[in-house]
Amino acid sequence: MSTEIQAQSCPQPSFMETHKFTLLRNTVYILVILALIIIPELKIAKIDLAHDEAWIFGEKVSVEEGLMPVILALGFFAILVIVMNLINGRVFCGWICPGGWVAEIQDIIRKKVYGPRSKTGGKIAYYLISFVTAVLFLTLFFNWVTDLRVFFYATNPMFSWLWVAFLSAFVVVYFEVFIGKRWCRTFCPTGIYQKITPYHHKFKTTMNPRFDLSDCGSCRECIKNCPMALDPRRMAYINDFYKGIQACIVCGECVDTCKQVRLPQCKEPLMTWVTELPERDPDFIAGKIKK
C-alpha cells in the first residue's frame, strides 16, 4: 500500500526526459532519409544511366562528370567514418546509417509478429512487410543512378542490366531487412570496417560508479532494448568485437530505458555517460552479482 502511495506522489518524468536519445536519433535518421530523397529529386546530384546523362546542382552534365561527386562522396564517407570512430566510436551506425534505422524498425516489427509462437498469418505478414521494405529501400538508392521509369520500359538498352542489378541487390537487402539488427551486429560491411579501424569513445555508457550489478536487480531492460544485444552496464569494460565496446553504436537507448524504468519510481537511473571508466573489480566485468 505504501509503495502505491509513493508511486502516486512521485513526480512523473516527461516523455522527452525518458526518450531523449530515441527522439533525437529518429529525428536525425528521418532527416538523412529526406536528404536521400530530395537531393536526386531536385537534381542537386543525380545520375541517369538509362538516358546516359547526369545533373549537378540542376545543371545537365555527362555521366562521367556526374560520377565525380559520387567518387568524392565515397571517399568523404570513408574518411568521415574513421573520424567518427576516432572521436566516439560507431556514431555513424547509431545516428546516421539509414540501413541501421530500417533494420531497427524491422526488429520491432519482428518481435511483434514473427516468433516461434507466432501464428502463420503473422509470419506471412512479416515476409510481406520485409519484401515491401526491401523494395522501398532499394528504390531510394536506385533513384540516385537512374530514372526509375526505366524498369517499366523494356525497349531501353539499360532495362535488363538495371533489373539484374536491382534483383541482385534485392537478395542482400531482403536478407538485411528480414534479420533486422542482427545484420548490423554480424554481417554489415560498414560495421566490420568500423570495428577494425582505429576507434576511441570519448563518451561511454556504463553503470553509474555509485552502483553495482546487485542494485540493478532482475530488470535487464537495458539489455533487452540494446539494438546490438549488449549488456550496456559493463560493455565498456569488455574488449571484444561482438560483446564489447567495439560493437556499441553509441545510441543511448540504454540510458533512456533505465530512466523509463526508474524515474517513475523516484529512483536515480543506473545507466549514465562517462568520459573515464571508473575502476571495477573482475566480478563486475564478468557479470557476477555480489550477494
PDB file of C-alpha atoms in Angstrom:
ATOM      1  CA  MET A   1       0.000   0.000   0.000  1.00  0.00           C
ATOM      2  CA  SER A   2       2.787   2.427   0.940  1.00  0.00           C
ATOM      3  CA  THR A   3       4.543   1.641  -2.357  1.00  0.00           C
ATOM      4  CA  GLU A   4       1.391   2.574  -4.283  1.00  0.00           C
ATOM      5  CA  ILE A   5       1.055   5.859  -2.357  1.00  0.00           C
ATOM      6  CA  GLN A   6       4.720   6.646  -3.023  1.00  0.00           C
ATOM      7  CA  ALA A   7       4.312   5.914  -6.737  1.00  0.00           C
ATOM      8  CA  GLN A   8       1.249   8.193  -6.885  1.00  0.00           C
ATOM      9  CA  SER A   9       3.031  11.070  -5.106  1.00  0.00           C
ATOM     10  CA  CYS A  10       6.194  10.639  -7.180  1.00  0.00           C
ATOM     11  CA  PRO A  11       6.532  13.358  -9.859  1.00  0.00           C
ATOM     12  CA  GLN A  12       6.431  11.563 -13.175  1.00  0.00           C
ATOM     13  CA  PRO A  13       9.126  12.342 -15.755  1.00  0.00           C
ATOM     14  CA  SER A  14       8.256  13.909 -19.092  1.00  0.00           C
ATOM     15  CA  PHE A  15       8.241  11.844 -22.279  1.00  0.00           C
ATOM     16  CA  MET A  16      11.241  13.793 -23.552  1.00  0.00           C
ATOM     17  CA  GLU A  17      13.133  13.024 -20.354  1.00  0.00           C
ATOM     18  CA  THR A  18      12.722   9.274 -20.769  1.00  0.00           C
ATOM     19  CA  HIS A  19      13.007   9.145 -24.588  1.00  0.00           C
ATOM     20  CA  LYS A  20      15.625  11.829 -25.228  1.00  0.00           C
ATOM     21  CA  PHE A  21      18.086   9.829 -27.316  1.00  0.00           C
ATOM     22  CA  THR A  22      15.375   7.827 -29.068  1.00  0.00           C
ATOM     23  CA  LEU A  23      13.702  11.021 -30.283  1.00  0.00           C
ATOM     24  CA  LEU A  24      16.972  12.687 -31.276  1.00  0.00           C
ATOM     25  CA  ARG A  25      18.185   9.648 -33.197  1.00  0.00           C
ATOM     26  CA  ASN A  26      14.904   9.206 -35.052  1.00  0.00           C
ATOM     27  CA  THR A  27      14.912  12.891 -35.996  1.00  0.00           C
ATOM     28  CA  VAL A  28      18.420  12.609 -37.453  1.00  0.00           C
ATOM     29  CA  TYR A  29      17.534   9.384 -39.274  1.00  0.00           C
ATOM     30  CA  ILE A  30      14.445  10.974 -40.837  1.00  0.00           C
ATOM     31  CA  LEU A  31      16.466  14.000 -41.962  1.00  0.00           C
ATOM     32  CA  VAL A  32      19.014  11.671 -43.601  1.00  0.00           C
ATOM     33  CA  ILE A  33      16.242   9.777 -45.418  1.00  0.00           C
ATOM     34  CA  LEU A  34      14.689  13.064 -46.584  1.00  0.00           C
ATOM     35  CA  ALA A  35      18.079  14.201 -47.886  1.00  0.00           C
ATOM     36  CA  LEU A  36      18.472  10.928 -49.808  1.00  0.00           C
ATOM     37  CA  ILE A  37      15.085  11.572 -51.442  1.00  0.00           C
ATOM     38  CA  ILE A  38      15.337  15.317 -52.054  1.00  0.00           C
ATOM     39  CA  ILE A  39      18.901  15.537 -53.452  1.00  0.00           C
ATOM     40  CA  PRO A  40      18.293  13.360 -56.550  1.00  0.00           C
ATOM     41  CA  GLU A  41      14.703  14.569 -56.989  1.00  0.00           C
ATOM     42  CA  LEU A  42      15.843  18.210 -57.168  1.00  0.00           C
ATOM     43  CA  LYS A  43      18.781  17.060 -59.312  1.00  0.00           C
ATOM     44  CA  ILE A  44      21.297  18.538 -56.914  1.00  0.00           C
ATOM     45  CA  ALA A  45      23.233  15.347 -57.654  1.00  0.00           C
ATOM     46  CA  LYS A  46      21.710  12.753 -59.952  1.00  0.00           C
ATOM     47  CA  ILE A  47      22.931  10.180 -62.463  1.00  0.00           C
ATOM     48  CA  ASP A  48      20.603   8.685 -65.056  1.00  0.00           C
ATOM     49  CA  LEU A  49      22.262   5.634 -66.570  1.00  0.00           C
ATOM     50  CA  ALA A  50      19.120   4.832 -68.551  1.00  0.00           C
ATOM     51  CA  HIS A  51      19.479   8.040 -70.610  1.00  0.00           C
ATOM     52  CA  ASP A  52      23.256   8.486 -70.324  1.00  0.00           C
ATOM     53  CA  GLU A  53      23.062  11.832 -68.548  1.00  0.00           C
ATOM     54  CA  ALA A  54      23.598  13.407 -65.140  1.00  0.00           C
ATOM     55  CA  TRP A  55      22.936  16.587 -63.166  1.00  0.00           C
ATOM     56  CA  ILE A  56      24.965  18.610 -60.678  1.00  0.00           C
ATOM     57  CA  PHE A  57      23.086  21.430 -58.920  1.00  0.00           C
ATOM     58  CA  GLY A  58      20.414  21.289 -61.626  1.00  0.00           C
ATOM     59  CA  GLU A  59      22.888  21.619 -64.483  1.00  0.00           C
ATOM     60  CA  LYS A  60      22.940  18.822 -67.041  1.00  0.00           C
ATOM     61  CA  VAL A  61      26.367  17.197 -67.443  1.00  0.00           C
ATOM     62  CA  SER A  62      27.820  13.977 -68.836  1.00  0.00           C
ATOM     63  CA  VAL A  63      27.690  10.767 -66.811  1.00  0.00           C
ATOM     64  CA  GLU A  64      31.473  10.910 -66.428  1.00  0.00           C
ATOM     65  CA  GLU A  65      31.224  14.376 -64.865  1.00  0.00           C
ATOM     66  CA  GLY A  66      28.319  13.245 -62.721  1.00  0.00           C
ATOM     67  CA  LEU A  67      30.326  10.332 -61.356  1.00  0.00           C
ATOM     68  CA  MET A  68      32.976  12.621 -59.908  1.00  0.00           C
ATOM     69  CA  PRO A  69      30.794  13.849 -56.997  1.00  0.00           C
ATOM     70  CA  VAL A  70      29.887  10.213 -56.280  1.00  0.00           C
ATOM     71  CA  ILE A  71      33.544   9.188 -56.096  1.00  0.00           C
ATOM     72  CA  LEU A  72      34.329  12.183 -53.888  1.00  0.00           C
ATOM     73  CA  ALA A  73      31.325  11.374 -51.670  1.00  0.00           C
ATOM     74  CA  LEU A  74      32.516   7.782 -51.200  1.00  0.00           C
ATOM     75  CA  GLY A  75      35.976   8.990 -50.258  1.00  0.00           C
ATOM     76  CA  PHE A  76      34.497  11.551 -47.864  1.00  0.00           C
ATOM     77  CA  PHE A  77      32.290   8.830 -46.355  1.00  0.00           C
ATOM     78  CA  ALA A  78      35.272   6.545 -45.697  1.00  0.00           C
ATOM     79  CA  ILE A  79      37.192   9.372 -44.028  1.00  0.00           C
ATOM     80  CA  LEU A  80      34.123  10.518 -42.075  1.00  0.00           C
ATOM     81  CA  VAL A  81      33.602   7.052 -40.597  1.00  0.00           C
ATOM     82  CA  ILE A  82      37.226   6.909 -39.415  1.00  0.00           C
ATOM     83  CA  VAL A  83      37.000  10.413 -37.902  1.00  0.00           C
ATOM     84  CA  MET A  84      33.775   9.491 -36.099  1.00  0.00           C
ATOM     85  CA  ASN A  85      35.408   6.300 -34.857  1.00  0.00           C
ATOM     86  CA  LEU A  86      38.362   8.224 -33.503  1.00  0.00           C
ATOM     87  CA  ILE A  87      36.079  10.653 -31.668  1.00  0.00           C
ATOM     88  CA  ASN A  88      33.293   8.474 -30.342  1.00  0.00           C
ATOM     89  CA  GLY A  89      33.126   5.037 -31.930  1.00  0.00           C
ATOM     90  CA  ARG A  90      30.336   3.804 -34.205  1.00  0.00           C
ATOM     91  CA  VAL A  91      28.311   7.022 -34.204  1.00  0.00           C
ATOM     92  CA  PHE A  92      27.567   6.538 -37.907  1.00  0.00           C
ATOM     93  CA  CYS A  93      25.758   3.256 -37.175  1.00  0.00           C
ATOM     94  CA  GLY A  94      23.763   4.654 -34.280  1.00  0.00           C
ATOM     95  CA  TRP A  95      22.796   8.054 -35.655  1.00  0.00           C
ATOM     96  CA  ILE A  96      23.167   8.282 -39.446  1.00  0.00           C
ATOM     97  CA  CYS A  97      23.038   4.949 -41.306  1.00  0.00           C
ATOM     98  CA  PRO A  98      19.601   4.579 -42.958  1.00  0.00           C
ATOM     99  CA  GLY A  99      20.114   0.810 -43.228  1.00  0.00           C
ATOM    100  CA  GLY A 100      20.605   0.572 -39.489  1.00  0.00           C
ATOM    101  CA  TRP A 101      17.412   2.543 -38.881  1.00  0.00           C
ATOM    102  CA  VAL A 102      15.398   0.298 -41.207  1.00  0.00           C
ATOM    103  CA  ALA A 103      16.865  -2.799 -39.528  1.00  0.00           C
ATOM    104  CA  GLU A 104      15.963  -1.376 -36.111  1.00  0.00           C
ATOM    105  CA  ILE A 105      12.345  -0.779 -37.139  1.00  0.00           C
ATOM    106  CA  GLN A 106      12.206  -4.282 -38.600  1.00  0.00           C
ATOM    107  CA  ASP A 107      13.406  -5.673 -35.283  1.00  0.00           C
ATOM    108  CA  ILE A 108      10.473  -4.000 -33.531  1.00  0.00           C
ATOM    109  CA  ILE A 109       8.024  -5.435 -36.065  1.00  0.00           C
ATOM    110  CA  ARG A 110       9.681  -8.848 -35.890  1.00  0.00           C
ATOM    111  CA  LYS A 111       9.217  -9.049 -32.118  1.00  0.00           C
ATOM    112  CA  LYS A 112       5.513  -8.344 -32.516  1.00  0.00           C
ATOM    113  CA  VAL A 113       4.553 -10.647 -35.392  1.00  0.00           C
ATOM    114  CA  TYR A 114       7.357 -13.141 -36.071  1.00  0.00           C
ATOM    115  CA  GLY A 115       8.473 -15.660 -33.471  1.00  0.00           C
ATOM    116  CA  PRO A 116       8.327 -19.337 -32.516  1.00  0.00           C
ATOM    117  CA  ARG A 117       4.806 -18.896 -31.143  1.00  0.00           C
ATOM    118  CA  SER A 118       3.547 -16.551 -33.858  1.00  0.00           C
ATOM    119  CA  LYS A 119       0.593 -17.617 -35.957  1.00  0.00           C
ATOM    120  CA  THR A 120       1.044 -18.396 -39.641  1.00  0.00           C
ATOM    121  CA  GLY A 121      -0.720 -15.164 -40.600  1.00  0.00           C
ATOM    122  CA  GLY A 122       1.737 -13.121 -38.568  1.00  0.00           C
ATOM    123  CA  LYS A 123       4.717 -14.822 -40.173  1.00  0.00           C
ATOM    124  CA  ILE A 124       3.335 -14.318 -43.681  1.00  0.00           C
ATOM    125  CA  ALA A 125       2.712 -10.657 -42.835  1.00  0.00           C
ATOM    126  CA  TYR A 126       6.333 -10.303 -41.770  1.00  0.00           C
ATOM    127  CA  TYR A 127       7.556 -11.810 -45.068  1.00  0.00           C
ATOM    128  CA  LEU A 128       5.415  -9.312 -46.964  1.00  0.00           C
ATOM    129  CA  ILE A 129       6.491  -6.364 -44.808  1.00  0.00           C
ATOM    130  CA  SER A 130      10.140  -7.339 -45.330  1.00  0.00           C
ATOM    131  CA  PHE A 131       9.553  -7.576 -49.089  1.00  0.00           C
ATOM    132  CA  VAL A 132       7.940  -4.137 -49.323  1.00  0.00           C
ATOM    133  CA  THR A 133      10.569  -2.548 -47.059  1.00  0.00           C
ATOM    134  CA  ALA A 134      13.414  -4.023 -49.136  1.00  0.00           C
ATOM    135  CA  VAL A 135      11.869  -2.753 -52.389  1.00  0.00           C
ATOM    136  CA  LEU A 136      11.345   0.761 -50.989  1.00  0.00           C
ATOM    137  CA  PHE A 137      14.851   0.863 -49.537  1.00  0.00           C
ATOM    138  CA  LEU A 138      16.419  -0.184 -52.838  1.00  0.00           C
ATOM    139  CA  THR A 139      14.251   2.272 -54.764  1.00  0.00           C
ATOM    140  CA  LEU A 140      15.610   5.042 -52.543  1.00  0.00           C
ATOM    141  CA  PHE A 141      19.163   4.346 -53.717  1.00  0.00           C
ATOM    142  CA  PHE A 142      18.484   3.352 -57.334  1.00  0.00           C
ATOM    143  CA  ASN A 143      16.791   6.733 -57.757  1.00  0.00           C
ATOM    144  CA  TRP A 144      20.292   8.230 -57.467  1.00  0.00           C
ATOM    145  CA  VAL A 145      21.618   6.366 -60.523  1.00  0.00           C
ATOM    146  CA  THR A 146      18.711   6.077 -62.934  1.00  0.00           C
ATOM    147  CA  ASP A 147      15.280   7.269 -63.938  1.00  0.00           C
ATOM    148  CA  LEU A 148      13.113   4.696 -62.154  1.00  0.00           C
ATOM    149  CA  ARG A 149      10.699   4.555 -65.093  1.00  0.00           C
ATOM    150  CA  VAL A 150      13.290   2.524 -66.994  1.00  0.00           C
ATOM    151  CA  PHE A 151      12.186  -0.560 -65.007  1.00  0.00           C
ATOM    152  CA  PHE A 152       8.910  -0.445 -66.962  1.00  0.00           C
ATOM    153  CA  TYR A 153      10.342   0.167 -70.446  1.00  0.00           C
ATOM    154  CA  ALA A 154      11.843  -2.988 -71.961  1.00  0.00           C
ATOM    155  CA  THR A 155      12.961  -1.043 -75.045  1.00  0.00           C
ATOM    156  CA  ASN A 156      15.569   0.898 -73.073  1.00  0.00           C
ATOM    157  CA  PRO A 157      19.121  -0.539 -73.537  1.00  0.00           C
ATOM    158  CA  MET A 158      19.678  -0.454 -69.770  1.00  0.00           C
ATOM    159  CA  PHE A 159      16.424  -2.264 -68.912  1.00  0.00           C
ATOM    160  CA  SER A 160      17.932  -5.743 -68.494  1.00  0.00           C
ATOM    161  CA  TRP A 161      21.147  -4.553 -66.810  1.00  0.00           C
ATOM    162  CA  LEU A 162      19.332  -2.478 -64.225  1.00  0.00           C
ATOM    163  CA  TRP A 163      16.890  -5.276 -63.443  1.00  0.00           C
ATOM    164  CA  VAL A 164      19.805  -7.681 -62.909  1.00  0.00           C
ATOM    165  CA  ALA A 165      21.461  -5.122 -60.627  1.00  0.00           C
ATOM    166  CA  PHE A 166      18.203  -4.488 -58.741  1.00  0.00           C
ATOM    167  CA  LEU A 167      17.402  -8.169 -58.197  1.00  0.00           C
ATOM    168  CA  SER A 168      20.985  -8.972 -57.160  1.00  0.00           C
ATOM    169  CA  ALA A 169      20.936  -6.161 -54.626  1.00  0.00           C
ATOM    170  CA  PHE A 170      17.444  -7.186 -53.512  1.00  0.00           C
ATOM    171  CA  VAL A 171      18.718 -10.572 -52.287  1.00  0.00           C
ATOM    172  CA  VAL A 172      21.189  -8.873 -49.957  1.00  0.00           C
ATOM    173  CA  VAL A 173      18.822  -6.117 -48.813  1.00  0.00           C
ATOM    174  CA  TYR A 174      15.948  -8.527 -48.173  1.00  0.00           C
ATOM    175  CA  PHE A 175      18.259 -10.638 -46.018  1.00  0.00           C
ATOM    176  CA  GLU A 176      19.316  -7.492 -44.121  1.00  0.00           C
ATOM    177  CA  VAL A 177      15.732  -6.355 -43.617  1.00  0.00           C
ATOM    178  CA  PHE A 178      14.450  -9.798 -42.650  1.00  0.00           C
ATOM    179  CA  ILE A 179      17.019 -10.463 -39.910  1.00  0.00           C
ATOM    180  CA  GLY A 180      16.871  -6.859 -38.673  1.00  0.00           C
ATOM    181  CA  LYS A 181      19.562  -5.597 -36.345  1.00  0.00           C
ATOM    182  CA  ARG A 182      21.433  -8.902 -36.488  1.00  0.00           C
ATOM    183  CA  TRP A 183      22.694  -7.652 -39.848  1.00  0.00           C
ATOM    184  CA  CYS A 184      24.423  -4.736 -38.104  1.00  0.00           C
ATOM    185  CA  ARG A 185      25.844  -6.995 -35.393  1.00  0.00           C
ATOM    186  CA  THR A 186      27.348  -9.616 -37.688  1.00  0.00           C
ATOM    187  CA  PHE A 187      27.226  -9.017 -41.438  1.00  0.00           C
ATOM    188  CA  CYS A 188      27.287  -5.285 -42.214  1.00  0.00           C
ATOM    189  CA  PRO A 189      30.491  -4.405 -44.158  1.00  0.00           C
ATOM    190  CA  THR A 190      30.436  -0.854 -42.792  1.00  0.00           C
ATOM    191  CA  GLY A 191      30.124  -2.174 -39.245  1.00  0.00           C
ATOM    192  CA  ILE A 192      33.060  -4.544 -39.771  1.00  0.00           C
ATOM    193  CA  TYR A 193      35.051  -1.678 -41.301  1.00  0.00           C
ATOM    194  CA  GLN A 194      34.402   0.416 -38.205  1.00  0.00           C
ATOM    195  CA  LYS A 195      35.377  -2.412 -35.869  1.00  0.00           C
ATOM    196  CA  ILE A 196      38.788  -2.855 -37.467  1.00  0.00           C
ATOM    197  CA  THR A 197      39.603   0.846 -37.912  1.00  0.00           C
ATOM    198  CA  PRO A 198      41.100   2.814 -35.003  1.00  0.00           C
ATOM    199  CA  TYR A 199      38.420   3.879 -32.552  1.00  0.00           C
ATOM    200  CA  HIS A 200      38.003   5.848 -29.355  1.00  0.00           C
ATOM    201  CA  HIS A 201      34.919   6.527 -27.232  1.00  0.00           C
ATOM    202  CA  LYS A 202      35.102   9.961 -25.664  1.00  0.00           C
ATOM    203  CA  PHE A 203      31.678   9.335 -24.148  1.00  0.00           C
ATOM    204  CA  LYS A 204      30.765   5.847 -22.984  1.00  0.00           C
ATOM    205  CA  THR A 205      27.590   4.421 -21.493  1.00  0.00           C
ATOM    206  CA  THR A 206      28.026   2.373 -18.346  1.00  0.00           C
ATOM    207  CA  MET A 207      26.561   1.805 -14.914  1.00  0.00           C
ATOM    208  CA  ASN A 208      26.969   4.772 -12.591  1.00  0.00           C
ATOM    209  CA  PRO A 209      30.094   4.236 -10.430  1.00  0.00           C
ATOM    210  CA  ARG A 210      27.951   4.513  -7.283  1.00  0.00           C
ATOM    211  CA  PHE A 211      26.032   1.368  -8.208  1.00  0.00           C
ATOM    212  CA  ASP A 212      26.785  -2.308  -8.724  1.00  0.00           C
ATOM    213  CA  LEU A 213      25.010  -5.116 -10.566  1.00  0.00           C
ATOM    214  CA  SER A 214      23.165  -6.063  -7.384  1.00  0.00           C
ATOM    215  CA  ASP A 215      21.478  -2.627  -7.431  1.00  0.00           C
ATOM    216  CA  CYS A 216      20.050  -3.408 -10.848  1.00  0.00           C
ATOM    217  CA  GLY A 217      18.013  -6.411  -9.715  1.00  0.00           C
ATOM    218  CA  SER A 218      16.259  -8.502 -12.352  1.00  0.00           C
ATOM    219  CA  CYS A 219      15.139  -5.683 -14.646  1.00  0.00           C
ATOM    220  CA  ARG A 220      17.572  -6.238 -17.567  1.00  0.00           C
ATOM    221  CA  GLU A 221      15.535  -3.813 -19.684  1.00  0.00           C
ATOM    222  CA  CYS A 222      18.681  -2.091 -20.953  1.00  0.00           C
ATOM    223  CA  ILE A 223      19.903  -5.439 -22.299  1.00  0.00           C
ATOM    224  CA  LYS A 224      16.543  -6.226 -23.915  1.00  0.00           C
ATOM    225  CA  ASN A 225      16.421  -2.814 -25.599  1.00  0.00           C
ATOM    226  CA  CYS A 226      20.048  -2.586 -26.732  1.00  0.00           C
ATOM    227  CA  PRO A 227      19.980  -2.724 -30.583  1.00  0.00           C
ATOM    228  CA  MET A 228      23.321  -4.546 -30.554  1.00  0.00           C
ATOM    229  CA  ALA A 229      22.283  -7.130 -27.911  1.00  0.00           C
ATOM    230  CA  LEU A 230      24.983  -5.986 -25.469  1.00  0.00           C
ATOM    231  CA  ASP A 231      24.992  -5.684 -21.702  1.00  0.00           C
ATOM    232  CA  PRO A 232      25.404  -1.881 -21.526  1.00  0.00           C
ATOM    233  CA  ARG A 233      26.073  -1.939 -17.783  1.00  0.00           C
ATOM    234  CA  ARG A 234      29.537  -3.462 -18.246  1.00  0.00           C
ATOM    235  CA  MET A 235      30.001  -3.487 -22.023  1.00  0.00           C
ATOM    236  CA  ALA A 236      32.566  -0.650 -21.951  1.00  0.00           C
ATOM    237  CA  TYR A 237      34.962  -2.861 -19.974  1.00  0.00           C
ATOM    238  CA  ILE A 238      34.904  -5.700 -22.485  1.00  0.00           C
ATOM    239  CA  ASN A 239      37.378  -5.775 -25.350  1.00  0.00           C
ATOM    240  CA  ASP A 240      35.511  -7.912 -27.857  1.00  0.00           C
ATOM    241  CA  PHE A 241      34.186  -7.286 -31.386  1.00  0.00           C
ATOM    242  CA  TYR A 242      30.728  -8.663 -30.630  1.00  0.00           C
ATOM    243  CA  LYS A 243      30.198  -8.176 -26.878  1.00  0.00           C
ATOM    244  CA  GLY A 244      32.395  -5.189 -26.082  1.00  0.00           C
ATOM    245  CA  ILE A 245      32.588  -1.503 -26.736  1.00  0.00           C
ATOM    246  CA  GLN A 246      33.645  -2.029 -30.375  1.00  0.00           C
ATOM    247  CA  ALA A 247      30.089  -3.206 -31.054  1.00  0.00           C
ATOM    248  CA  CYS A 248      28.436  -0.252 -29.275  1.00  0.00           C
ATOM    249  CA  ILE A 249      26.707   2.183 -31.649  1.00  0.00           C
ATOM    250  CA  VAL A 250      26.521   4.956 -29.019  1.00  0.00           C
ATOM    251  CA  CYS A 251      22.745   5.210 -29.383  1.00  0.00           C
ATOM    252  CA  GLY A 252      21.912   5.989 -25.742  1.00  0.00           C
ATOM    253  CA  GLU A 253      18.942   3.609 -25.740  1.00  0.00           C
ATOM    254  CA  CYS A 254      20.195   2.003 -22.524  1.00  0.00           C
ATOM    255  CA  VAL A 255      20.229   5.378 -20.771  1.00  0.00           C
ATOM    256  CA  ASP A 256      16.684   6.121 -21.949  1.00  0.00           C
ATOM    257  CA  THR A 257      15.465   2.660 -20.964  1.00  0.00           C
ATOM    258  CA  CYS A 258      16.911   2.923 -17.460  1.00  0.00           C
ATOM    259  CA  LYS A 259      15.171   6.269 -16.974  1.00  0.00           C
ATOM    260  CA  GLN A 260      11.870   4.802 -18.189  1.00  0.00           C
ATOM    261  CA  VAL A 261      12.089   2.090 -15.532  1.00  0.00           C
ATOM    262  CA  ARG A 262      13.474   4.016 -12.566  1.00  0.00           C
ATOM    263  CA  LEU A 263      12.383   7.649 -12.782  1.00  0.00           C
ATOM    264  CA  PRO A 264       8.643   6.860 -12.422  1.00  0.00           C
ATOM    265  CA  GLN A 265       9.588   5.148  -9.139  1.00  0.00           C
ATOM    266  CA  CYS A 266      11.584   8.190  -7.995  1.00  0.00           C
ATOM    267  CA  LYS A 267      14.806   6.207  -8.266  1.00  0.00           C
ATOM    268  CA  GLU A 268      18.033   7.505  -9.737  1.00  0.00           C
ATOM    269  CA  PRO A 269      18.840   5.872 -13.104  1.00  0.00           C
ATOM    270  CA  LEU A 270      21.703   3.390 -13.002  1.00  0.00           C
ATOM    271  CA  MET A 271      22.928   3.984 -16.546  1.00  0.00           C
ATOM    272  CA  THR A 272      24.893   7.110 -17.365  1.00  0.00           C
ATOM    273  CA  TRP A 273      27.543   8.618 -19.664  1.00  0.00           C
ATOM    274  CA  VAL A 274      31.168   8.859 -18.577  1.00  0.00           C
ATOM    275  CA  THR A 275      34.359  10.102 -20.189  1.00  0.00           C
ATOM    276  CA  GLU A 276      36.620   7.990 -17.990  1.00  0.00           C
ATOM    277  CA  LEU A 277      35.683   4.491 -16.842  1.00  0.00           C
ATOM    278  CA  PRO A 278      35.748   4.053 -13.061  1.00  0.00           C
ATOM    279  CA  GLU A 279      37.691   1.088 -11.736  1.00  0.00           C
ATOM    280  CA  ARG A 280      35.670  -2.101 -11.449  1.00  0.00           C
ATOM    281  CA  ASP A 281      36.551  -5.460  -9.978  1.00  0.00           C
ATOM    282  CA  PRO A 282      36.771  -8.587 -12.167  1.00  0.00           C
ATOM    283  CA  ASP A 283      33.449  -9.902 -10.832  1.00  0.00           C
ATOM    284  CA  PHE A 284      31.609  -6.879 -12.150  1.00  0.00           C
ATOM    285  CA  ILE A 285      33.241  -7.183 -15.565  1.00  0.00           C
ATOM    286  CA  ALA A 286      32.404 -10.904 -15.611  1.00  0.00           C
ATOM    287  CA  GLY A 287      28.771 -10.120 -14.775  1.00  0.00           C
ATOM    288  CA  LYS A 288      28.751 -11.742 -11.334  1.00  0.00           C
ATOM    289  CA  ILE A 289      26.288 -10.271  -8.848  1.00  0.00           C
ATOM    290  CA  LYS A 290      27.627  -9.861  -5.344  1.00  0.00           C
ATOM    291  CA  LYS A 291      25.349 -11.082  -2.575  1.00  0.00           C
TER     292      LYS A 291
END
